[in-house]
mmCIF file with all atom_site columns, C-alpha atoms in Angstrom:
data_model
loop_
_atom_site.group_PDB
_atom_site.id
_atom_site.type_symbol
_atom_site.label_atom_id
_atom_site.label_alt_id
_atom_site.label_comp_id
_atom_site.label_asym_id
_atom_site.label_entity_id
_atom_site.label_seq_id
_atom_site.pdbx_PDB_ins_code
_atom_site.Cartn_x
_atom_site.Cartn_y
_atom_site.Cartn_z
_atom_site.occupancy
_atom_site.B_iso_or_equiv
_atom_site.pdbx_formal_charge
_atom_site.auth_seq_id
_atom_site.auth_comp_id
_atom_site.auth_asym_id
_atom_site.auth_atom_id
_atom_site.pdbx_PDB_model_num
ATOM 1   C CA . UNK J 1 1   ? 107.424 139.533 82.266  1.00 31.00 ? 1   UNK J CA 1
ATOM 2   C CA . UNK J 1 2   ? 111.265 138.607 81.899  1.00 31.00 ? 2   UNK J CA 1
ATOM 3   C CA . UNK J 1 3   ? 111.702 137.190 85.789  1.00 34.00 ? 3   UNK J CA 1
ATOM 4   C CA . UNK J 1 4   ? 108.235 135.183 84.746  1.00 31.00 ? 4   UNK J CA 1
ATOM 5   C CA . UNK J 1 5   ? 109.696 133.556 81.535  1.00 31.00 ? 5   UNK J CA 1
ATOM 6   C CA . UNK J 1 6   ? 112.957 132.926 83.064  1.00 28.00 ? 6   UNK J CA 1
ATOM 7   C CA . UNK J 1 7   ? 111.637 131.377 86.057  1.00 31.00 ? 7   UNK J CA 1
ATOM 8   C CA . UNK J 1 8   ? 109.108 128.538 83.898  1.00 32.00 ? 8   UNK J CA 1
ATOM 9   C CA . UNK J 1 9   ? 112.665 128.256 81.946  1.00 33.00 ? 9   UNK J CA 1
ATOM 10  C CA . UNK J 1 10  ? 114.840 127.792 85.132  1.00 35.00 ? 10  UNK J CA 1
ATOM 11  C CA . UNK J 1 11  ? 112.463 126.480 87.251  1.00 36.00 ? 11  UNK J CA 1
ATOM 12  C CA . UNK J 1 12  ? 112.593 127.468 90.778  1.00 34.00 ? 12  UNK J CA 1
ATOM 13  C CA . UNK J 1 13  ? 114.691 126.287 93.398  1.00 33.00 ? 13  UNK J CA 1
ATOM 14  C CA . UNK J 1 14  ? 113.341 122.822 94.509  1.00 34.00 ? 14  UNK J CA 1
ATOM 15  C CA . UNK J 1 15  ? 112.506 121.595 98.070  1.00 35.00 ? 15  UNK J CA 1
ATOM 16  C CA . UNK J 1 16  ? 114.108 118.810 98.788  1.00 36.00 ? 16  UNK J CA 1
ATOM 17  C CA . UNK J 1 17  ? 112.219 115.443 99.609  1.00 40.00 ? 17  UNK J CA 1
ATOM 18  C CA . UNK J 1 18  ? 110.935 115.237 103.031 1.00 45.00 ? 18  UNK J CA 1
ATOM 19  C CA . UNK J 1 19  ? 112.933 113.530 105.461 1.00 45.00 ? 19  UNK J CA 1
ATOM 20  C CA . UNK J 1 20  ? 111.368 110.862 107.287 1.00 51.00 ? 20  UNK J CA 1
ATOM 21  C CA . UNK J 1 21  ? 110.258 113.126 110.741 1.00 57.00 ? 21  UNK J CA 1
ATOM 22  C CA . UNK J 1 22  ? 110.002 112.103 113.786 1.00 78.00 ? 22  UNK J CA 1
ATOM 23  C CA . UNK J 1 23  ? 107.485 109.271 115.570 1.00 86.00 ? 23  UNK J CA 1
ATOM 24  C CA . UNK J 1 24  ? 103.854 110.098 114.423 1.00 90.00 ? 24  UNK J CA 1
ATOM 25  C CA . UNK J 1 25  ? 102.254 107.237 116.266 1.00 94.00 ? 25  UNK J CA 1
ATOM 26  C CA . UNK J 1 26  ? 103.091 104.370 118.361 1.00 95.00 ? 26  UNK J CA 1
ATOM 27  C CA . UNK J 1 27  ? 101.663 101.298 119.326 1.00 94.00 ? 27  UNK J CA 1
ATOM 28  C CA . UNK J 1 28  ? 102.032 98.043  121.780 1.00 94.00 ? 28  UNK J CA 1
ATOM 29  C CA . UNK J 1 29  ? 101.227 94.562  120.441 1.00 91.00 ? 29  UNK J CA 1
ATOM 30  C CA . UNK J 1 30  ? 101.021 91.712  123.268 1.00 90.00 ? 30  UNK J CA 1
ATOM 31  C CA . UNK J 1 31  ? 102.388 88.853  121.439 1.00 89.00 ? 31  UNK J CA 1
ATOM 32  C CA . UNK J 1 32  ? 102.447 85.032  122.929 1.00 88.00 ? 32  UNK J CA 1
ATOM 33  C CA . UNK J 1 33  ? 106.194 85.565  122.200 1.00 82.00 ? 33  UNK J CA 1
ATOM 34  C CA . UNK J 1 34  ? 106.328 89.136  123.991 1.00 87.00 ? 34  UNK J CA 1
ATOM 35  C CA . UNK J 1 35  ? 105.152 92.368  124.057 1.00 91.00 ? 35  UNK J CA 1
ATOM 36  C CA . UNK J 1 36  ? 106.016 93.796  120.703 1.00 94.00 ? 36  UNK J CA 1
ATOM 37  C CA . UNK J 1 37  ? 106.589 97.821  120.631 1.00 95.00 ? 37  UNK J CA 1
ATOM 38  C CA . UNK J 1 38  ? 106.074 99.548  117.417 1.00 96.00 ? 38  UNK J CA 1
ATOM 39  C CA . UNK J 1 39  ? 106.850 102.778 116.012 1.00 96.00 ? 39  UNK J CA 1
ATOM 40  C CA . UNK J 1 40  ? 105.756 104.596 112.523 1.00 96.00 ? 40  UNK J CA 1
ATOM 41  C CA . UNK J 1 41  ? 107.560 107.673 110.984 1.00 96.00 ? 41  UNK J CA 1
ATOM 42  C CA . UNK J 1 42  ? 106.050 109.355 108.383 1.00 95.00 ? 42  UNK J CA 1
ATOM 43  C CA . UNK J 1 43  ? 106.615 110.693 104.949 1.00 94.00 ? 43  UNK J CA 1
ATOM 44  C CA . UNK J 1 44  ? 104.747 112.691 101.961 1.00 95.00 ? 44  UNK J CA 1
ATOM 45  C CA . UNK J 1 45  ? 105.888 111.510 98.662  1.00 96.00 ? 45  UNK J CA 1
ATOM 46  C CA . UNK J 1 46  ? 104.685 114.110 95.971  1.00 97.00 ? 46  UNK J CA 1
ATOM 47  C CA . UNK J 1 47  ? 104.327 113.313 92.142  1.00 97.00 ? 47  UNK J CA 1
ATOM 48  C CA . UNK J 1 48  ? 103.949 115.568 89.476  1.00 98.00 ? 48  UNK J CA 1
ATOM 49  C CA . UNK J 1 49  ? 102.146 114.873 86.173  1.00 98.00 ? 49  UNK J CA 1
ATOM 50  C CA . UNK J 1 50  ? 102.986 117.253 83.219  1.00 98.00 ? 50  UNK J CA 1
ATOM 51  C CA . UNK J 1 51  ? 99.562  117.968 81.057  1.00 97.00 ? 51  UNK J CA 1
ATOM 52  C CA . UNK J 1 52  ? 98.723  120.144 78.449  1.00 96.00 ? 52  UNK J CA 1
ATOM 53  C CA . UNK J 1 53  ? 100.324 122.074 75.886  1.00 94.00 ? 53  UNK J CA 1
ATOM 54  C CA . UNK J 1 54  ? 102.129 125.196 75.687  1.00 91.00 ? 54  UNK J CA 1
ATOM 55  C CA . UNK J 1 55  ? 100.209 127.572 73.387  1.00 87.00 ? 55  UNK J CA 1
ATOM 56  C CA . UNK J 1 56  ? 102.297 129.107 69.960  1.00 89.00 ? 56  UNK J CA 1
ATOM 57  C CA . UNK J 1 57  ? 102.486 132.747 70.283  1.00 88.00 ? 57  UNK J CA 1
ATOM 58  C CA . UNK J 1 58  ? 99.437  134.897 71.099  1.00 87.00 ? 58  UNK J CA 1
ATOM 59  C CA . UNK J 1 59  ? 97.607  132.137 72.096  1.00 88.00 ? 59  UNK J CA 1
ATOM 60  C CA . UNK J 1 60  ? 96.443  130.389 75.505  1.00 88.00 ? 60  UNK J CA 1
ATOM 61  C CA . UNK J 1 61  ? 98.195  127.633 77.115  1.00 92.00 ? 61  UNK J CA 1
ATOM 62  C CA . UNK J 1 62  ? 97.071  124.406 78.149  1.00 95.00 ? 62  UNK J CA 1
ATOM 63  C CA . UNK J 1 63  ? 99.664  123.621 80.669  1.00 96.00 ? 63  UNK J CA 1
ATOM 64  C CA . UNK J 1 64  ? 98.685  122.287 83.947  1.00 97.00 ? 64  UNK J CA 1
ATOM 65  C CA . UNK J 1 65  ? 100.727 120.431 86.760  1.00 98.00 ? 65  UNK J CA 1
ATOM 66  C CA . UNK J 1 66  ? 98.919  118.004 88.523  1.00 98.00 ? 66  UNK J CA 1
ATOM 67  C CA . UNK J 1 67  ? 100.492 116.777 91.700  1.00 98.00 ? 67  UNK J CA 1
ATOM 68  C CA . UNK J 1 68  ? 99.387  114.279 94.281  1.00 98.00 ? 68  UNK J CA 1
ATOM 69  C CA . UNK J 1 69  ? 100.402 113.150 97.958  1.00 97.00 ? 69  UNK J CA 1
ATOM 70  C CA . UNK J 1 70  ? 101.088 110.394 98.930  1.00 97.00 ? 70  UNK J CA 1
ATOM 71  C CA . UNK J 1 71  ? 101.389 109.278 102.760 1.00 96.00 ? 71  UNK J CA 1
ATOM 72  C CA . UNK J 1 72  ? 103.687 106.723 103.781 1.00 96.00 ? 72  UNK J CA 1
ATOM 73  C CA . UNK J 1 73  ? 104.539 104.769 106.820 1.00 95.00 ? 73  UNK J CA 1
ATOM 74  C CA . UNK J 1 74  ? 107.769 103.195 107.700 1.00 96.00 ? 74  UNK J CA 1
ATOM 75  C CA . UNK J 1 75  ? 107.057 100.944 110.869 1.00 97.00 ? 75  UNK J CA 1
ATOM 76  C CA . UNK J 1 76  ? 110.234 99.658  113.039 1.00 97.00 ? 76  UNK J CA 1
ATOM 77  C CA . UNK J 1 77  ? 108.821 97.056  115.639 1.00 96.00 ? 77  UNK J CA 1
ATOM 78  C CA . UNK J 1 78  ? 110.520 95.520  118.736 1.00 94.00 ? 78  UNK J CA 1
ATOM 79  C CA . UNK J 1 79  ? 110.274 92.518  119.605 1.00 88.00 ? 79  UNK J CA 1
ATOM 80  C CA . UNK J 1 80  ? 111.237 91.852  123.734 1.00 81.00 ? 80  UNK J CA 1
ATOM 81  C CA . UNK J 1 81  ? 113.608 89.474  122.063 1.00 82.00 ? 81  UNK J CA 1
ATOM 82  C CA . UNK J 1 82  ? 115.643 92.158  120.234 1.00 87.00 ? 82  UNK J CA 1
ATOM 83  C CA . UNK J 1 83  ? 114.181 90.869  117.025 1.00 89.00 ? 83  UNK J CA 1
ATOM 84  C CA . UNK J 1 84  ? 113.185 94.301  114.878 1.00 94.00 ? 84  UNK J CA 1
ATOM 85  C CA . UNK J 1 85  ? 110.212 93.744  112.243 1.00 95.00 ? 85  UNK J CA 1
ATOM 86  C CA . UNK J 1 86  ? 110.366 96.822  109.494 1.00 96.00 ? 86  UNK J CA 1
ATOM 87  C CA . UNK J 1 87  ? 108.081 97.649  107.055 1.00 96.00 ? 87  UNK J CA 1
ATOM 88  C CA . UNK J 1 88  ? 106.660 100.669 104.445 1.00 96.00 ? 88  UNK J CA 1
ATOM 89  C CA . UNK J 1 89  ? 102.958 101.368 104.170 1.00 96.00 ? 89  UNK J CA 1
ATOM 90  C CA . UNK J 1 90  ? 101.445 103.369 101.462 1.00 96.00 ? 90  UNK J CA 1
ATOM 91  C CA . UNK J 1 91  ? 98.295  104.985 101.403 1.00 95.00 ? 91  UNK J CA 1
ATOM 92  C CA . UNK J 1 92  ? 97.778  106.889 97.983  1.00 96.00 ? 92  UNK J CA 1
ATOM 93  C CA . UNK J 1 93  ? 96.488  110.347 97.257  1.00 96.00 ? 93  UNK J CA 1
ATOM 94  C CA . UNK J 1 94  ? 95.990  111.957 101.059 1.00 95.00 ? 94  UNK J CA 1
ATOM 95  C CA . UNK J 1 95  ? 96.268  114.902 98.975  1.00 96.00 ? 95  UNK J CA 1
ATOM 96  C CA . UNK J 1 96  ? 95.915  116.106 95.327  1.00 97.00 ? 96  UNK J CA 1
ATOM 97  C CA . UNK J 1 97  ? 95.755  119.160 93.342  1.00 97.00 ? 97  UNK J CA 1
ATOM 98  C CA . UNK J 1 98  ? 96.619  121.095 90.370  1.00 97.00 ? 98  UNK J CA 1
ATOM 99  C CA . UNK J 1 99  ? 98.606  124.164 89.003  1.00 97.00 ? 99  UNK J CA 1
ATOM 100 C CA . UNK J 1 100 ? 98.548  126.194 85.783  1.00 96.00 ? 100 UNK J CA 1
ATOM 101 C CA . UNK J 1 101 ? 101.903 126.060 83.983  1.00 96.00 ? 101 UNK J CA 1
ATOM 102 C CA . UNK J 1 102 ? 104.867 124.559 84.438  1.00 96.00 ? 102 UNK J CA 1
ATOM 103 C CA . UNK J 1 103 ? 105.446 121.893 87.257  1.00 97.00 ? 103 UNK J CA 1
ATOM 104 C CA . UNK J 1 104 ? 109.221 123.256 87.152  1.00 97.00 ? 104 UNK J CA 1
ATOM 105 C CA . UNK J 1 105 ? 107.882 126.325 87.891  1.00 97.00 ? 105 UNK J CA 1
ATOM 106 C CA . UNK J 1 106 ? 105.434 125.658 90.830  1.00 97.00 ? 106 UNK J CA 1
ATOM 107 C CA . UNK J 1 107 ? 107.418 123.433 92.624  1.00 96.00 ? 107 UNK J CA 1
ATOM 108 C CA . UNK J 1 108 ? 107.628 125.290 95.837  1.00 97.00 ? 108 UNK J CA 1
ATOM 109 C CA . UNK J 1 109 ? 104.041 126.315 95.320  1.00 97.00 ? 109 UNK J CA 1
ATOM 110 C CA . UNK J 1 110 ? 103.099 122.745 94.970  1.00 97.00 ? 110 UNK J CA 1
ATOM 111 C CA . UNK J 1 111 ? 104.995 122.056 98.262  1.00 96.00 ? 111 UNK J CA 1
ATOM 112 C CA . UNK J 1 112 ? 103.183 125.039 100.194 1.00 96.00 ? 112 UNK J CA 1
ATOM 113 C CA . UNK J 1 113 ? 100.203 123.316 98.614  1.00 97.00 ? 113 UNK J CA 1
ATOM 114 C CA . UNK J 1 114 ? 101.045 119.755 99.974  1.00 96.00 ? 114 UNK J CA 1
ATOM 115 C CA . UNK J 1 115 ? 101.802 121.170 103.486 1.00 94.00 ? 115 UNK J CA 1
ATOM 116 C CA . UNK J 1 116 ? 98.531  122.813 104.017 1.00 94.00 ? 116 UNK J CA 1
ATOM 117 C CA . UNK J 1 117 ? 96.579  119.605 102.557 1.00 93.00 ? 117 UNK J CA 1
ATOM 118 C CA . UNK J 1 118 ? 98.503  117.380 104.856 1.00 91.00 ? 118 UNK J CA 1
ATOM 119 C CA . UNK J 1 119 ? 98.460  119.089 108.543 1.00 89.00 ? 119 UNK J CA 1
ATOM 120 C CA . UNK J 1 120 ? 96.101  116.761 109.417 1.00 88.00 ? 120 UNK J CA 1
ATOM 121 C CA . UNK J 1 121 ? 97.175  113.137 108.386 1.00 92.00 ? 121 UNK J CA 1
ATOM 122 C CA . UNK J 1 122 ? 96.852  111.904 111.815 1.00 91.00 ? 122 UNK J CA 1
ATOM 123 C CA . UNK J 1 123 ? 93.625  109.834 111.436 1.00 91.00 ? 123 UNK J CA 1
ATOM 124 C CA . UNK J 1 124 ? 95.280  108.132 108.364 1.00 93.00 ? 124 UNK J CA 1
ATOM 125 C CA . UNK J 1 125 ? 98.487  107.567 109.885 1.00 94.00 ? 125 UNK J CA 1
ATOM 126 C CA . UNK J 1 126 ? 96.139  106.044 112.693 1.00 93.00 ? 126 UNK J CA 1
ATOM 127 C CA . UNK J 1 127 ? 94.141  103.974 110.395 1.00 93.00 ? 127 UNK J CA 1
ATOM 128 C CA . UNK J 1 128 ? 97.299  102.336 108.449 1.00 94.00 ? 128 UNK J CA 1
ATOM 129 C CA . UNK J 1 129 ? 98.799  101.765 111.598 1.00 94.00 ? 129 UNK J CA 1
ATOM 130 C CA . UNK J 1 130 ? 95.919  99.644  112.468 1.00 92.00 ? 130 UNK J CA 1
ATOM 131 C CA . UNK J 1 131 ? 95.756  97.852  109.566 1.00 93.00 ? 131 UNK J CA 1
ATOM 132 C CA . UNK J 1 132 ? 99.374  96.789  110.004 1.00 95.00 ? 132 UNK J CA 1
ATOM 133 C CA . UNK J 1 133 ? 98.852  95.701  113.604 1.00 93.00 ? 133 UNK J CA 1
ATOM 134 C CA . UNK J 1 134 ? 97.076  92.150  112.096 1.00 91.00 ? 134 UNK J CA 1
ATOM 135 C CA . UNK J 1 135 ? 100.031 91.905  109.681 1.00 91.00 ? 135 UNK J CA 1
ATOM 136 C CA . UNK J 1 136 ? 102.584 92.291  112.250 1.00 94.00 ? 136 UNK J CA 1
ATOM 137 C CA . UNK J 1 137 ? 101.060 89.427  114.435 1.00 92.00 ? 137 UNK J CA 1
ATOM 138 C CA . UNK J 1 138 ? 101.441 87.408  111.715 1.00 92.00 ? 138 UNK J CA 1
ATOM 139 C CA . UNK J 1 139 ? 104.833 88.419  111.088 1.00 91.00 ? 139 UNK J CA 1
ATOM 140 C CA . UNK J 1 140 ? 105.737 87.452  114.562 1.00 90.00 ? 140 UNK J CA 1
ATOM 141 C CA . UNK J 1 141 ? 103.727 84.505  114.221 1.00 90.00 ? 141 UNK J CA 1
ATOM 142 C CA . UNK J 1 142 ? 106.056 83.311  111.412 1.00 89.00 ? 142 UNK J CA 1
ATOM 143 C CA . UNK J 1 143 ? 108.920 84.218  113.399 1.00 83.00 ? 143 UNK J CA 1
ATOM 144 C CA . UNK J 1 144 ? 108.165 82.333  115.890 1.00 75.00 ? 144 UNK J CA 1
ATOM 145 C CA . UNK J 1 145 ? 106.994 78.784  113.967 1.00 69.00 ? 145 UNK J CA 1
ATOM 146 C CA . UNK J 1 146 ? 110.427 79.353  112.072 1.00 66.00 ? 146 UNK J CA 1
ATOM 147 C CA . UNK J 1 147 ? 112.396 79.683  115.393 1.00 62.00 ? 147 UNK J CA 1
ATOM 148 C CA . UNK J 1 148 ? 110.455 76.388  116.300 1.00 61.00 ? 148 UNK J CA 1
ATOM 149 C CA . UNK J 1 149 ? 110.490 74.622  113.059 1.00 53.00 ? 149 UNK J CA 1
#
Protein backbone atom coordinates (compact mmCIF):
# COMPACT_ATOMS: atom_id res chain seq x y z
CA UNK A 1 0.00 0.00 0.00
CA UNK A 2 3.03 2.42 0.83
CA UNK A 3 4.98 1.87 -2.80
CA UNK A 4 1.16 2.57 -4.22
CA UNK A 5 0.68 5.95 -2.36
CA UNK A 6 4.13 7.01 -2.94
CA UNK A 7 4.12 6.29 -6.49
CA UNK A 8 0.46 8.54 -7.29
CA UNK A 9 2.61 11.10 -4.97
CA UNK A 10 5.91 10.82 -7.01
CA UNK A 11 4.60 9.90 -10.07
CA UNK A 12 6.51 7.51 -12.08
CA UNK A 13 9.36 8.03 -14.15
CA UNK A 14 8.14 9.69 -17.43
CA UNK A 15 8.86 8.64 -21.07
CA UNK A 16 10.15 11.12 -22.81
CA UNK A 17 8.34 12.64 -25.98
CA UNK A 18 8.77 10.67 -29.04
CA UNK A 19 11.36 11.65 -31.30
CA UNK A 20 10.41 12.27 -34.71
CA UNK A 21 11.41 8.41 -36.27
CA UNK A 22 12.43 7.67 -39.23
CA UNK A 23 10.61 8.06 -42.98
CA UNK A 24 7.04 6.51 -42.68
CA UNK A 25 6.04 7.25 -46.22
CA UNK A 26 7.28 8.85 -49.26
CA UNK A 27 5.99 10.24 -52.23
CA UNK A 28 6.92 11.79 -55.90
CA UNK A 29 5.04 14.84 -57.21
CA UNK A 30 5.71 15.66 -61.08
CA UNK A 31 5.60 19.32 -61.02
CA UNK A 32 5.73 21.64 -64.40
CA UNK A 33 8.74 23.05 -62.46
CA UNK A 34 10.26 19.45 -61.63
CA UNK A 35 9.78 16.41 -60.09
CA UNK A 36 9.21 17.21 -56.48
CA UNK A 37 10.33 14.31 -53.86
CA UNK A 38 8.67 14.27 -50.57
CA UNK A 39 9.21 12.70 -47.37
CA UNK A 40 6.94 12.49 -43.98
CA UNK A 41 8.29 11.51 -40.48
CA UNK A 42 6.04 10.82 -37.96
CA UNK A 43 5.16 11.62 -34.43
CA UNK A 44 2.47 10.73 -31.53
CA UNK A 45 1.75 13.67 -29.44
CA UNK A 46 -0.13 12.42 -26.22
CA UNK A 47 -2.34 14.72 -23.93
CA UNK A 48 -3.54 14.06 -20.69
CA UNK A 49 -6.75 15.45 -19.15
CA UNK A 50 -7.01 15.31 -15.28
CA UNK A 51 -10.88 14.42 -14.22
CA UNK A 52 -12.47 13.61 -11.20
CA UNK A 53 -11.95 13.94 -7.67
CA UNK A 54 -9.96 12.29 -5.14
CA UNK A 55 -12.32 10.75 -2.55
CA UNK A 56 -11.84 12.00 1.53
CA UNK A 57 -10.94 9.06 3.51
CA UNK A 58 -12.88 5.77 3.30
CA UNK A 59 -14.45 6.74 0.39
CA UNK A 60 -14.17 6.04 -3.55
CA UNK A 61 -12.34 8.14 -5.89
CA UNK A 62 -13.36 9.75 -8.91
CA UNK A 63 -10.06 10.20 -10.52
CA UNK A 64 -9.61 9.31 -14.06
CA UNK A 65 -6.83 10.24 -16.69
CA UNK A 66 -7.98 10.60 -19.97
CA UNK A 67 -5.33 10.69 -22.63
CA UNK A 68 -5.50 10.99 -26.38
CA UNK A 69 -3.10 10.54 -29.51
CA UNK A 70 -2.49 12.52 -31.69
CA UNK A 71 -0.64 11.70 -35.14
CA UNK A 72 1.43 14.14 -36.76
CA UNK A 73 3.26 14.57 -39.96
CA UNK A 74 6.24 16.67 -40.63
CA UNK A 75 6.72 16.66 -44.55
CA UNK A 76 10.29 17.90 -46.03
CA UNK A 77 9.84 18.16 -49.93
CA UNK A 78 12.51 18.57 -52.68
CA UNK A 79 12.21 20.43 -55.19
CA UNK A 80 14.86 19.38 -58.41
CA UNK A 81 15.77 22.98 -57.89
CA UNK A 82 17.13 22.54 -54.33
CA UNK A 83 14.16 24.49 -53.12
CA UNK A 84 12.85 22.42 -49.75
CA UNK A 85 8.95 22.92 -48.96
CA UNK A 86 8.31 21.87 -45.02
CA UNK A 87 5.32 21.47 -43.36
CA UNK A 88 3.36 19.76 -40.01
CA UNK A 89 0.11 17.88 -40.46
CA UNK A 90 -2.14 16.99 -37.67
CA UNK A 91 -4.65 14.49 -37.57
CA UNK A 92 -6.38 14.41 -34.02
CA UNK A 93 -7.28 11.52 -31.79
CA UNK A 94 -5.70 8.26 -33.82
CA UNK A 95 -5.95 7.04 -30.42
CA UNK A 96 -7.75 7.68 -27.07
CA UNK A 97 -8.32 6.16 -23.81
CA UNK A 98 -8.63 6.38 -20.18
CA UNK A 99 -7.04 5.40 -16.75
CA UNK A 100 -8.25 5.31 -13.14
CA UNK A 101 -6.18 7.60 -10.91
CA UNK A 102 -3.63 9.74 -11.29
CA UNK A 103 -2.25 10.73 -14.83
CA UNK A 104 1.21 11.20 -12.85
CA UNK A 105 0.88 7.91 -11.96
CA UNK A 106 0.00 6.07 -15.26
CA UNK A 107 2.20 7.76 -17.36
CA UNK A 108 4.17 4.86 -18.60
CA UNK A 109 0.97 2.87 -18.64
CA UNK A 110 -0.59 5.48 -20.77
CA UNK A 111 2.48 5.21 -23.11
CA UNK A 112 2.27 1.23 -23.30
CA UNK A 113 -1.33 2.15 -24.00
CA UNK A 114 -0.54 4.64 -26.90
CA UNK A 115 1.97 2.17 -28.47
CA UNK A 116 -0.37 -0.67 -28.83
CA UNK A 117 -3.27 1.77 -30.21
CA UNK A 118 -0.88 3.19 -32.71
CA UNK A 119 1.06 0.08 -34.46
CA UNK A 120 -0.96 0.57 -37.18
CA UNK A 121 -1.09 4.33 -38.26
CA UNK A 122 0.02 3.55 -41.66
CA UNK A 123 -3.30 4.08 -43.54
CA UNK A 124 -3.55 7.53 -41.78
CA UNK A 125 -0.14 8.52 -42.33
CA UNK A 126 -1.14 7.46 -46.02
CA UNK A 127 -4.27 9.39 -46.11
CA UNK A 128 -2.68 12.85 -44.72
CA UNK A 129 -0.01 12.40 -46.98
CA UNK A 130 -2.46 12.51 -49.73
CA UNK A 131 -4.23 15.23 -48.67
CA UNK A 132 -1.05 17.30 -48.59
CA UNK A 133 -0.01 16.24 -52.09
CA UNK A 134 -2.83 19.04 -53.59
CA UNK A 135 -1.41 21.55 -51.07
CA UNK A 136 2.07 21.04 -52.03
CA UNK A 137 1.29 21.66 -55.81
CA UNK A 138 0.04 24.68 -54.87
CA UNK A 139 2.87 25.53 -52.82
CA UNK A 140 5.11 25.00 -55.74
CA UNK A 141 2.73 26.69 -57.82
CA UNK A 142 3.27 29.88 -55.76
CA UNK A 143 6.83 29.36 -55.88
CA UNK A 144 7.02 29.36 -59.09
CA UNK A 145 4.54 32.60 -60.10
CA UNK A 146 6.75 34.41 -57.35
CA UNK A 147 10.05 33.36 -59.08
CA UNK A 148 8.25 34.75 -62.28
CA UNK A 149 6.50 37.69 -60.90
Amino acid sequence: MIPLILGMLLGTPTTATPTVSEIAHSIRIDHDAGPVHADYRMRIDVRHDQVGTAGPGGRPSTLRCRWQADLLLDRSARHSAGTVLQRSLRRDAVASGSRPGWCTANRDTIARDVARATTDVQGEIRALAQQDADGLRAELDRLGNDRNG
